[in-house]
């Protein structure tokens, strides 16, 4: 299959309207590891013939790290710019592979005039599975031990715990829950703009602590749903020298690989 | 009425009245202190508020994230609530100079058995509470549970916790002394006791004492218990134990938003809006515009109510990823510092008037920037808190001040801000490269 990425401005020029905007996010656009997740999710959208578009160069950072670091000016500038773009196109529905983008657009844009139906890709994929549109083959993950690392901005911040698990269960895999999961999940260490700076002085890195908890259950795969968690846990697995035995894989990649997309 | 009874009534009224008045004044001070905070409108319905309060405060829902401590705490809590019934009788007796006024009023009617049942219920719970209190003392002194051994609990907070536990032991001892001596006397005079199982047994052990001595012991129990109750009332506003009252309003005013939402700053919103659209007329924002919070009264009243509601259990700190990995941040300390700062300021204000300053502030002098920088905004502390406190909300307000007023941010964050401003991404990539990933697609 020849995969396509329709860009919003082109679609409008052709007089077409997408059903949903795929919000790629900065990590999804620029970070090499996250780009692979973006590609996997794009393949799923293509395979299911979903009428989607990306904003392309018109997309800007949602402002999440600036607001959380305490710089409201930068947040407002980016947020208002994005809202102007989205409203200008009359966007109704957005799906994103980043829980930080998801949280900001869903919870913080409405007060600034940006009201959309916003879904995280785990919810979107769950919907597609439930509607019978997306069939997931067990494929390479059948019977594999998969544990899931809850992203704070999906879990505690927005109460989304089941959607990611539905996807893993659809793979016919063995979902192993660690002790500290769901509401008790430990942060990967990247939230609140920590992704962009060194840890403060302490006796351990947060991602090392979290990875330790995850590898305790001897998983074959650590499933993640956030590009920052992905980076942090991947680094953690590497520093434990376990990268050959344990793969850190995003939910979209799990589905794409299982279905051989 | 004997002269002795009259003296006791007067003494009771003096004691209870004075303590009540002093306590009221201190509670009023706390109320005023909370209201010195910035206004904040909590957009929730009455139904949501009642539900939060009933489930979280009254129903102890979030306590049960840790089963054993929740169960032990439930015993003390239930015992405290139900003991108030007996306290009603103690107050009525004190005011009228009577002795077990409710028992005598109910004697002979079906209410008598209800009265006896209630007292028995209180006594069983009180005995359980006695043991739980000992477990709680051991938990701090012998078992050394980690969350009770942290640096922020050194000194007064540790003493405060031990004081409260000590008060509980004394309260229970006096009530058993009172009921025991009473039961012994009653069984001597009326063949049978009141029907109090536990204190009746205790009474049978001391029944050999002469009636005068029993009466005296009963009085000591009554006055001792009363004095402890009043001491407790006076102590409460200075103690972490204030949570027994403030847990209710604090959960009533739970913020209804998703935990991930950080509240908007309209002043900056309008400023940016008028920058982007010159025709935009910003609505008037009231008062002097200050970015974030430098000191306690820059925080919202809800943040301040949070601080007074904290009982320093440390569940937030146990769950904090920064704290677990040895960073200085402890969400519990954030709450304790906020309360300490309010108390220090209100002392100054009381002495020197409302314009009092001591050239100190919450940010910097109480809470360091290193603590603030360590937060991952993961909401673990907010999730854990059994009374719906948000340490995160205070951390973010202080961060806003640190970054926007003091322009004090780590170099990496400055680079990130610059990238976001120039490239619309936190990394240094050109915005025109946003679609580069598509080259790898096929």
XYZ file of C-alpha atoms in Angstrom:
703
model
C 0.000 0.000 0.000
C 1.211 3.479 -0.845
C 0.748 5.468 2.368
C -0.364 9.076 2.106
C -0.326 12.025 4.493
C -2.933 14.564 3.432
C -2.054 18.077 4.564
C -4.912 20.306 5.674
C -4.058 23.309 3.481
C -3.874 21.082 0.367
C -7.192 19.450 1.195
C -8.887 22.801 1.621
C -7.442 23.934 -1.713
C -9.040 20.842 -3.270
C -12.317 21.631 -1.526
C -12.148 18.576 0.753
C -12.824 18.383 4.481
C -11.193 15.715 6.668
C -13.205 13.888 9.351
C -10.375 14.122 11.808
C -7.115 15.985 12.265
C -4.110 13.925 13.269
C -2.188 16.196 15.654
C 1.371 14.925 15.255
C 3.032 16.973 17.992
C 6.631 18.155 18.204
C 8.040 14.842 19.388
C 6.066 12.998 16.730
C 7.421 15.365 14.071
C 11.045 15.750 15.108
C 12.129 13.055 17.558
C 13.491 10.045 15.683
C 11.952 7.476 17.995
C 8.582 9.238 18.098
C 8.583 9.629 14.311
C 8.305 5.836 14.075
C 5.137 6.027 16.184
C 3.782 8.764 13.934
C 4.479 6.558 10.932
C 2.810 3.543 12.534
C -0.299 5.535 13.374
C -0.392 7.062 9.875
C -0.274 3.563 8.400
C -3.239 2.501 10.529
C -5.218 5.550 9.416
C -4.371 4.768 5.789
C -5.200 1.086 6.077
C -8.594 1.898 7.525
C -9.275 4.480 4.841
C -9.817 7.187 7.382
C -10.407 10.627 5.980
C -7.753 12.467 7.975
C -5.298 15.311 7.560
C -2.307 16.766 9.349
C -1.670 20.477 9.783
C 1.930 20.061 8.650
C 3.948 23.249 8.948
C 0.910 25.048 10.346
C 1.050 22.955 13.510
C 2.904 24.499 16.442
C 3.791 23.173 19.888
C 0.646 23.203 22.078
C 2.567 25.128 24.723
C 2.388 22.368 27.352
C 6.026 22.469 28.514
C 6.060 26.273 28.685
C 2.899 26.469 30.788
C 4.139 23.762 33.140
C 7.558 25.317 33.481
C 5.776 28.534 34.440
C 6.086 30.578 31.255
C 2.500 31.537 30.538
C 3.429 34.066 27.832
C 4.913 31.443 25.541
C 2.034 29.116 26.269
C -0.520 31.773 25.355
C 1.277 32.710 22.177
C 1.417 29.148 20.898
C -2.029 28.190 22.138
C -3.712 31.179 20.543
C -1.808 30.635 17.290
C -2.934 26.986 17.181
C -6.516 27.844 18.067
C -6.603 30.454 15.302
C -5.360 27.840 12.807
C -7.790 25.162 13.972
C -10.795 27.492 14.140
C -9.929 28.964 10.783
C -10.245 25.498 9.250
C -13.375 24.768 11.258
C -11.806 21.684 12.823
C -14.196 19.564 14.916
C -12.247 16.462 15.819
C -8.591 15.906 16.705
C -6.638 12.743 17.458
C -3.097 12.819 18.786
C -0.428 10.313 19.791
C 0.875 12.582 22.557
C -0.893 12.702 25.953
C 0.561 16.156 26.632
C -0.879 17.607 23.419
C -4.084 15.706 24.176
C -4.409 17.152 27.684
C -3.620 20.707 26.636
C -5.930 20.836 23.626
C -8.730 18.993 25.406
C -8.624 20.719 28.795
C -6.871 24.047 28.351
C -7.798 25.276 24.874
C -11.583 25.527 25.456
C -11.194 28.491 27.814
C -9.186 30.244 25.104
C -11.854 29.619 22.489
C -10.645 26.291 21.086
C -13.405 23.737 21.519
C -12.919 20.397 19.762
C -13.561 16.749 20.280
C -10.090 15.546 21.282
C -9.012 11.936 21.464
C -5.792 10.292 22.403
C -4.821 7.623 19.884
C -5.439 4.910 22.484
C -9.071 6.031 22.718
C -9.329 6.363 18.957
C -7.938 2.875 18.358
C -10.194 1.477 21.088
C -13.183 3.045 19.343
C -12.142 1.543 16.014
C -11.691 -1.871 17.611
C -15.074 -1.664 19.345
C -16.785 -0.607 16.129
C -15.224 -3.597 14.395
C -13.380 -1.377 11.919
C -9.968 -2.276 13.252
C -9.168 -5.967 13.529
C -6.000 -6.699 15.409
C -4.115 -9.906 14.714
C -2.123 -11.424 17.538
C 0.822 -11.758 15.171
C 4.218 -11.414 16.753
C 2.730 -10.438 20.134
C 0.535 -13.483 20.666
C 1.302 -14.898 24.103
C 4.028 -12.315 24.726
C 4.367 -10.770 28.167
C 3.426 -7.136 27.775
C 3.308 -4.661 30.609
C 1.880 -1.185 30.220
C 3.382 1.991 31.624
C 0.648 4.517 32.414
C 1.401 8.014 31.192
C 0.535 10.584 33.896
C -1.165 12.894 31.439
C -3.373 10.096 30.180
C -3.975 8.339 33.499
C -4.180 10.543 36.557
C -4.556 13.736 34.556
C -7.468 12.490 32.444
C -8.596 9.200 33.944
C -7.799 7.102 30.858
C -6.673 3.686 32.052
C -8.764 1.203 30.097
C -8.331 2.268 26.460
C -4.618 1.382 26.261
C -5.278 -1.937 27.958
C -8.077 -2.816 25.543
C -5.588 -2.520 22.698
C -3.016 -4.753 24.388
C -5.689 -7.324 25.156
C -6.769 -7.287 21.513
C -3.262 -8.506 20.618
C -3.881 -11.811 22.384
C -0.896 -10.903 24.510
C -0.392 -11.594 28.177
C -1.006 -8.217 29.870
C 1.052 -8.230 33.056
C 0.212 -5.433 35.472
C 2.967 -4.171 37.709
C 2.276 -3.192 41.277
C 2.512 0.540 40.627
C 0.050 0.910 37.786
C -3.007 3.015 36.936
C -3.629 5.649 39.647
C -0.493 4.476 41.457
C 1.716 4.645 38.379
C 5.052 6.367 38.766
C 5.940 9.172 36.380
C 8.651 8.404 33.799
C 10.347 11.626 34.851
C 9.635 13.726 31.765
C 6.465 15.622 32.704
C 6.314 19.267 33.704
C 9.042 20.181 31.184
C 11.547 17.889 32.919
C 12.039 16.288 29.486
C 13.991 19.366 28.490
C 16.332 19.645 31.462
C 18.532 17.535 33.684
C 17.081 16.019 36.876
C 17.604 18.103 40.008
C 20.259 16.688 42.368
C 19.148 13.416 43.964
C 20.272 9.843 44.303
C 18.661 8.379 41.205
C 17.029 9.359 37.940
C 13.265 8.999 37.903
C 13.273 6.984 34.673
C 15.711 4.481 36.216
C 13.396 4.056 39.207
C 10.372 3.577 36.966
C 12.119 1.210 34.566
C 13.206 -0.871 37.560
C 9.555 -1.298 38.560
C 8.584 -2.258 35.009
C 11.289 -4.835 34.348
C 10.597 -6.567 37.647
C 7.811 -8.545 35.949
C 10.135 -9.775 33.151
C 8.156 -8.323 30.257
C 8.992 -8.984 26.607
C 7.476 -5.635 25.765
C 6.876 -2.457 27.744
C 3.960 -0.743 26.055
C 3.830 3.048 26.227
C 1.385 5.652 24.973
C 3.467 8.828 25.144
C 6.551 9.933 23.195
C 8.243 11.274 26.331
C 7.579 8.097 28.333
C 8.924 6.202 25.337
C 12.232 8.079 25.439
C 12.563 7.857 29.212
C 11.757 4.161 29.513
C 13.895 3.288 26.469
C 16.827 5.066 28.135
C 16.052 3.240 31.367
C 16.041 -0.149 29.677
C 19.328 0.697 27.957
C 20.979 1.726 31.197
C 19.957 -1.656 32.630
C 21.469 -3.239 29.497
C 18.213 -5.007 28.731
C 17.512 -3.496 25.301
C 17.951 -6.868 23.555
C 15.361 -8.623 25.728
C 12.826 -5.897 26.381
C 11.338 -3.695 23.691
C 9.680 -0.395 24.491
C 6.842 -0.032 22.003
C 4.035 2.464 21.533
C 0.431 1.240 21.254
C 0.220 2.401 17.630
C 3.350 0.440 16.792
C 1.938 -2.645 18.503
C -1.147 -2.512 16.301
C 0.772 -1.699 13.097
C 3.338 -4.444 13.678
C 0.711 -6.988 14.667
C -1.177 -6.312 11.450
C 1.979 -6.206 9.361
C 1.316 -2.656 8.167
C -28.527 22.171 95.240
C -25.426 21.943 97.379
C -22.783 24.646 97.462
C -20.295 22.184 95.976
C -22.585 21.576 92.998
C -23.041 25.297 92.501
C -19.270 25.823 92.533
C -18.885 23.060 89.979
C -21.491 24.619 87.671
C -19.764 27.994 87.851
C -16.368 26.405 87.281
C -17.728 24.474 84.315
C -19.260 27.542 82.709
C -16.081 29.552 83.258
C -13.841 26.855 81.849
C -15.990 25.932 78.880
C -16.869 29.565 78.123
C -13.303 30.855 78.250
C -11.927 27.964 76.208
C -14.738 28.331 73.687
C -14.078 32.050 73.355
C -10.311 31.702 72.961
C -10.723 28.859 70.476
C -13.300 30.834 68.513
C -10.906 33.782 68.247
C -8.132 31.577 66.914
C -10.481 29.852 64.471
C -11.612 33.268 63.270
C -7.959 34.176 62.726
C -7.533 31.112 60.519
C -10.696 31.984 58.629
C -9.397 35.527 58.036
C -6.032 34.175 57.003
C -7.603 31.945 54.375
C -9.612 34.894 53.094
C -6.477 36.964 52.600
C -5.802 34.667 49.623
C -6.559 35.590 46.022
C -10.192 35.097 44.976
C -10.945 31.910 43.059
C -14.297 30.754 41.802
C -14.798 27.026 41.998
C -17.149 26.025 39.216
C -18.925 23.064 40.715
C -22.520 22.209 41.457
C -23.865 21.694 44.959
C -24.398 18.038 44.076
C -20.730 17.624 43.132
C -19.647 19.379 46.308
C -21.808 17.271 48.593
C -20.749 14.113 46.810
C -17.049 14.957 47.185
C -17.505 15.759 50.857
C -19.593 12.685 51.643
C -17.343 10.271 49.772
C -13.921 11.668 50.544
C -14.229 13.274 53.987
C -17.174 11.540 55.590
C -16.732 8.251 53.733
C -12.881 8.249 53.900
C -12.803 6.890 50.336
C -9.258 7.893 49.456
C -7.870 6.712 52.795
C -8.485 3.174 51.562
C -5.709 3.384 49.014
C -3.684 2.023 51.957
C -5.896 -0.592 53.590
C -4.333 -1.120 57.011
C -3.777 2.539 57.946
C -7.241 3.314 56.564
C -8.841 0.721 58.798
C -6.946 1.914 61.875
C -7.783 5.536 61.112
C -11.426 4.619 60.583
C -11.600 3.279 64.142
C -10.288 6.538 65.612
C -12.509 8.582 63.304
C -15.691 6.636 64.101
C -14.852 6.716 67.766
C -14.314 10.480 67.657
C -17.600 11.115 65.862
C -19.696 8.860 68.073
C -18.088 10.092 71.314
C -19.672 13.470 70.646
C -22.955 11.933 71.824
C -21.524 11.278 75.274
C -20.035 14.752 75.215
C -23.548 16.173 74.916
C -24.436 14.555 78.236
C -21.215 15.768 79.824
C -22.055 19.339 78.805
C -25.657 19.058 79.987
C -24.471 17.680 83.323
C -21.926 20.461 83.588
C -24.507 23.160 82.929
C -27.184 21.813 85.240
C -25.099 20.199 87.943
C -26.849 16.925 87.247
C -25.310 13.502 86.999
C -25.976 11.411 83.882
C -28.956 13.542 83.026
C -29.811 11.567 79.877
C -29.683 8.206 81.629
C -32.070 9.424 84.298
C -34.350 11.054 81.746
C -34.524 7.800 79.786
C -34.671 5.462 82.803
C -37.564 3.059 82.588
C -38.411 3.873 78.967
C -37.246 2.043 75.857
C -34.729 4.864 75.385
C -32.786 3.516 78.343
C -31.637 0.470 76.383
C -30.705 2.685 73.450
C -28.686 4.900 75.783
C -26.904 1.870 77.236
C -26.276 0.516 73.761
C -24.771 3.821 72.589
C -22.486 4.074 75.596
C -21.411 0.474 75.079
C -20.728 1.209 71.433
C -18.646 4.240 72.400
C -16.742 2.224 74.963
C -15.907 -0.587 72.549
C -14.710 1.925 69.956
C -12.785 3.841 72.630
C -10.988 0.709 73.740
C -10.132 -0.099 70.110
C -8.977 3.491 69.666
C -6.746 3.077 72.712
C -4.954 0.196 71.004
C -4.868 1.928 67.625
C -3.351 4.992 69.252
C -0.614 2.811 70.698
C -0.012 1.329 67.238
C 0.177 4.873 65.840
C 2.715 5.844 68.498
C 4.760 2.738 67.711
C 4.495 3.501 64.005
C 6.337 6.758 64.620
C 8.755 5.643 67.337
C 9.508 1.951 66.886
C 8.497 0.766 63.418
C 9.908 3.954 61.891
C 7.533 4.017 58.925
C 9.453 5.943 56.257
C 6.927 8.689 55.613
C 7.058 9.654 59.303
C 10.842 9.899 59.393
C 11.373 12.593 56.791
C 13.291 15.814 57.451
C 10.228 18.093 57.330
C 8.757 16.268 60.350
C 11.703 17.031 62.652
C 10.931 19.239 65.646
C 7.462 20.666 66.158
C 5.552 18.510 63.616
C 6.790 15.368 65.338
C 5.907 16.722 68.776
C 2.532 17.826 67.474
C 1.750 14.308 66.284
C 2.847 12.800 69.596
C 0.851 15.384 71.574
C -2.316 14.430 69.745
C -1.748 10.737 70.310
C -1.016 11.447 73.979
C -4.230 13.483 74.312
C -6.179 10.555 72.919
C -4.747 8.153 75.470
C -5.594 10.589 78.297
C -9.117 11.234 76.969
C -9.882 7.528 76.838
C -8.352 6.838 80.237
C -10.503 9.521 81.861
C -13.685 8.326 80.234
C -13.114 4.783 81.451
C -12.270 6.104 84.909
C -15.520 8.103 84.926
C -17.747 5.324 83.632
C -15.976 2.661 85.707
C -16.333 4.492 88.994
C -19.920 5.405 88.123
C -20.761 1.806 87.287
C -19.228 0.559 90.540
C -21.229 3.072 92.568
C -24.431 2.337 90.702
C -24.114 -1.407 91.164
C -23.472 -0.916 94.868
C -26.554 1.255 95.273
C -28.903 -0.501 92.819
C -27.726 -4.125 92.862
C -26.883 -3.968 89.145
C -24.737 -1.525 87.141
C -25.809 0.592 84.165
C -25.190 -2.270 81.785
C -21.909 -0.870 80.432
C -19.934 -3.974 79.582
C -16.384 -2.638 79.535
C -16.526 0.025 82.222
C -18.801 -2.242 84.244
C -16.012 -4.799 84.305
C -13.475 -2.129 85.217
C -15.890 -0.914 87.918
C -16.164 -4.368 89.432
C -12.391 -4.306 89.960
C -12.484 -1.091 91.963
C -15.833 -1.724 93.694
C -14.040 -2.624 96.946
C -13.162 1.055 97.382
C -15.426 3.059 99.724
C -18.283 4.967 98.071
C -16.682 8.335 98.776
C -13.524 7.321 96.963
C -15.515 6.008 94.006
C -17.473 9.216 93.791
C -14.216 11.162 93.895
C -12.693 9.010 91.129
C -15.825 9.478 89.049
C -15.495 13.249 89.414
C -11.820 13.139 88.473
C -12.772 11.136 85.375
C -15.504 13.630 84.463
C -13.412 16.771 85.012
C -10.338 15.167 83.488
C -12.207 14.206 80.365
C -13.792 17.629 80.097
C -10.480 19.437 80.564
C -8.874 17.231 77.914
C -11.721 17.971 75.487
C -11.256 21.705 76.050
C -7.475 21.437 75.772
C -8.006 19.596 72.509
C -10.281 22.359 71.270
C -7.703 25.024 72.146
C -4.862 23.025 70.687
C -6.611 22.154 67.442
C -6.100 25.464 65.570
C -2.333 25.237 66.162
C -2.089 21.636 65.132
C -2.026 19.465 62.048
C -5.011 17.851 63.692
C -7.164 20.675 62.394
C -7.931 18.317 59.501
C -10.717 16.736 61.572
C -12.714 19.905 60.900
C -11.284 21.286 57.663
C -11.391 17.991 55.757
C -15.088 18.722 55.292
C -14.980 22.194 53.721
C -11.832 21.273 51.841
C -13.436 18.325 50.090
C -16.660 20.305 49.647
C -14.644 22.811 47.591
C -12.862 20.180 45.480
C -11.914 21.622 42.087
C -14.035 19.840 39.483
C -11.601 20.132 36.549
C -9.565 17.254 35.194
C -6.358 16.997 37.188
C -4.317 17.722 34.074
C -5.771 21.183 33.596
C -3.741 24.135 34.780
C -5.789 27.218 35.418
C -5.693 30.035 32.931
C -4.130 33.481 33.459
C -6.596 35.887 31.821
C -4.269 38.897 32.171
C -1.642 37.221 29.998
C -4.268 35.753 27.702
C -5.591 39.252 26.944
C -2.149 40.737 26.579
C -1.134 38.120 24.013
C -4.510 38.423 22.314
C -4.142 42.165 21.852
C -0.606 41.596 20.541
C -1.922 39.196 17.908
C -5.039 41.174 17.108
C -4.641 44.967 17.522
C -8.411 45.456 17.280
C -8.926 43.302 20.399
C -10.109 45.238 23.469
C -9.013 43.476 26.631
C -11.570 43.366 29.447
C -10.417 45.174 32.586
C -8.520 42.911 34.975
C -8.858 43.921 38.584
C -6.010 45.006 40.818
C -2.286 44.914 40.376
C -1.183 42.193 37.999
C 1.300 39.812 39.535
C 2.453 36.693 37.761
C 2.064 33.619 39.895
C 2.690 33.641 43.623
C 5.690 34.934 45.518
C 4.060 34.754 48.912
C 1.112 33.033 50.538
C -1.462 35.734 49.962
C -0.748 35.631 46.212
C -2.125 32.101 46.325
C -5.854 31.442 46.075
C -7.945 30.954 49.215
C -8.346 27.316 48.173
C -4.577 26.798 48.282
C -4.590 28.294 51.780
C -7.521 26.162 52.926
C -5.579 23.191 51.533
C -2.608 24.129 53.702
C -4.686 24.328 56.897
C -6.392 21.022 56.034
C -3.149 19.070 55.744
C -2.509 16.556 58.498
C 1.015 15.784 57.326
C 0.324 12.104 56.638
C 2.928 12.169 53.886
C 1.134 9.974 51.392
C 1.797 12.662 48.769
C 5.507 12.635 49.482
C 5.661 8.830 49.428
C 4.107 8.857 45.957
C 6.206 11.740 44.593
C 8.648 10.581 41.888
C 11.057 13.403 42.705
C 11.071 12.589 46.412
C 11.459 8.860 45.792
C 14.610 9.507 43.819
C 16.204 11.678 46.463
C 15.309 15.152 45.224
C 14.564 17.891 47.726
C 10.921 18.251 46.703
C 8.362 16.955 49.194
C 4.736 17.898 48.460
C 3.939 17.610 52.167
C 6.626 20.177 52.941
C 5.053 22.527 50.369
C 1.792 22.388 52.345
C 3.515 22.726 55.731
C 5.611 25.681 54.556
C 2.515 27.423 53.212
C 0.761 27.079 56.575
C 3.873 28.097 58.548
C 4.280 31.173 56.373
C 0.628 32.148 56.881
C 0.969 31.746 60.632
C 4.186 33.804 60.699
C 2.626 36.560 58.599
C -0.612 36.650 60.556
C 1.339 36.999 63.806
C 3.089 40.019 62.306
C -0.152 41.451 60.965
C -1.764 41.076 64.386
C 1.084 43.048 65.962
C 1.896 45.625 63.303
C -1.189 45.945 61.148
C -2.127 44.752 57.660
C 0.885 46.276 55.901
C 3.313 44.138 57.870
C 6.303 42.766 55.954
C 9.367 40.922 57.161
C 11.261 40.940 53.875
C 10.689 37.253 53.521
C 8.490 35.305 51.172
C 7.167 31.791 50.682
C 9.209 31.505 47.486
C 12.862 31.450 48.422
C 12.740 31.712 52.212
C 10.433 28.772 52.894
C 10.326 26.838 49.625
C 13.503 26.740 47.569
C 13.655 26.945 43.809
C 15.399 23.594 43.665
C 12.279 21.991 45.163
C 10.043 23.718 42.642
C 12.207 22.784 39.676
C 12.053 19.092 40.615
C 8.288 18.684 40.066
C 7.171 16.583 37.083
C 3.534 17.747 37.453
C 2.574 14.054 37.474
C -0.359 14.570 39.873
C 0.652 11.631 42.088
C 0.480 13.892 45.174
C -2.966 15.175 44.195
C -4.179 11.640 43.517
C -2.950 10.413 46.904
C -4.266 13.126 49.185
C -7.087 11.708 51.349
C -8.653 15.180 51.685
C -8.208 16.416 48.089
C -5.363 18.857 48.670
C -3.373 19.982 45.624
C 0.303 20.645 46.396
C 0.786 20.834 42.606
C -1.367 23.942 42.354
C 0.930 25.803 44.779
C 4.075 24.505 43.066
C 2.847 25.797 39.701
C 1.927 29.227 41.057
C 5.374 29.593 42.621
C 7.005 28.397 39.394
C 5.103 31.038 37.465
C 6.531 33.701 39.741
C 10.019 32.254 39.596
C 9.988 32.174 35.797
C 7.983 35.259 34.861
C 8.716 37.730 37.659
C 12.226 36.691 38.629
C 13.215 35.317 35.208
C 15.077 32.645 37.119
C 15.015 29.495 35.061
C 17.531 26.751 34.316
C 19.565 27.353 31.153
C 17.953 24.367 29.465
C 14.518 25.849 30.055
C 15.637 29.175 28.671
C 16.749 27.379 25.528
C 13.444 25.541 25.421
C 11.513 28.807 25.747
C 13.593 30.356 22.977
C 12.997 27.359 20.720
C 9.284 27.432 21.384
C 9.154 31.112 20.626
C 11.263 30.951 17.458
C 10.631 27.457 16.082
C 7.252 26.606 17.645
C 8.820 23.488 19.108
C 10.775 22.876 22.305
C 13.725 21.627 20.246
C 15.820 23.500 17.786
C 14.248 22.252 14.560
C 12.994 24.391 11.756
C 9.192 24.588 11.557
C 9.491 23.944 7.822
C 10.792 20.444 8.656
C 7.580 19.390 10.393
C 6.665 17.020 7.602
C 10.125 15.495 7.177
C 8.977 12.289 8.854
C 6.731 11.566 5.882
C 9.848 10.800 3.804
C 10.268 7.609 5.832
C 6.660 6.542 5.382
C 6.923 4.417 2.260
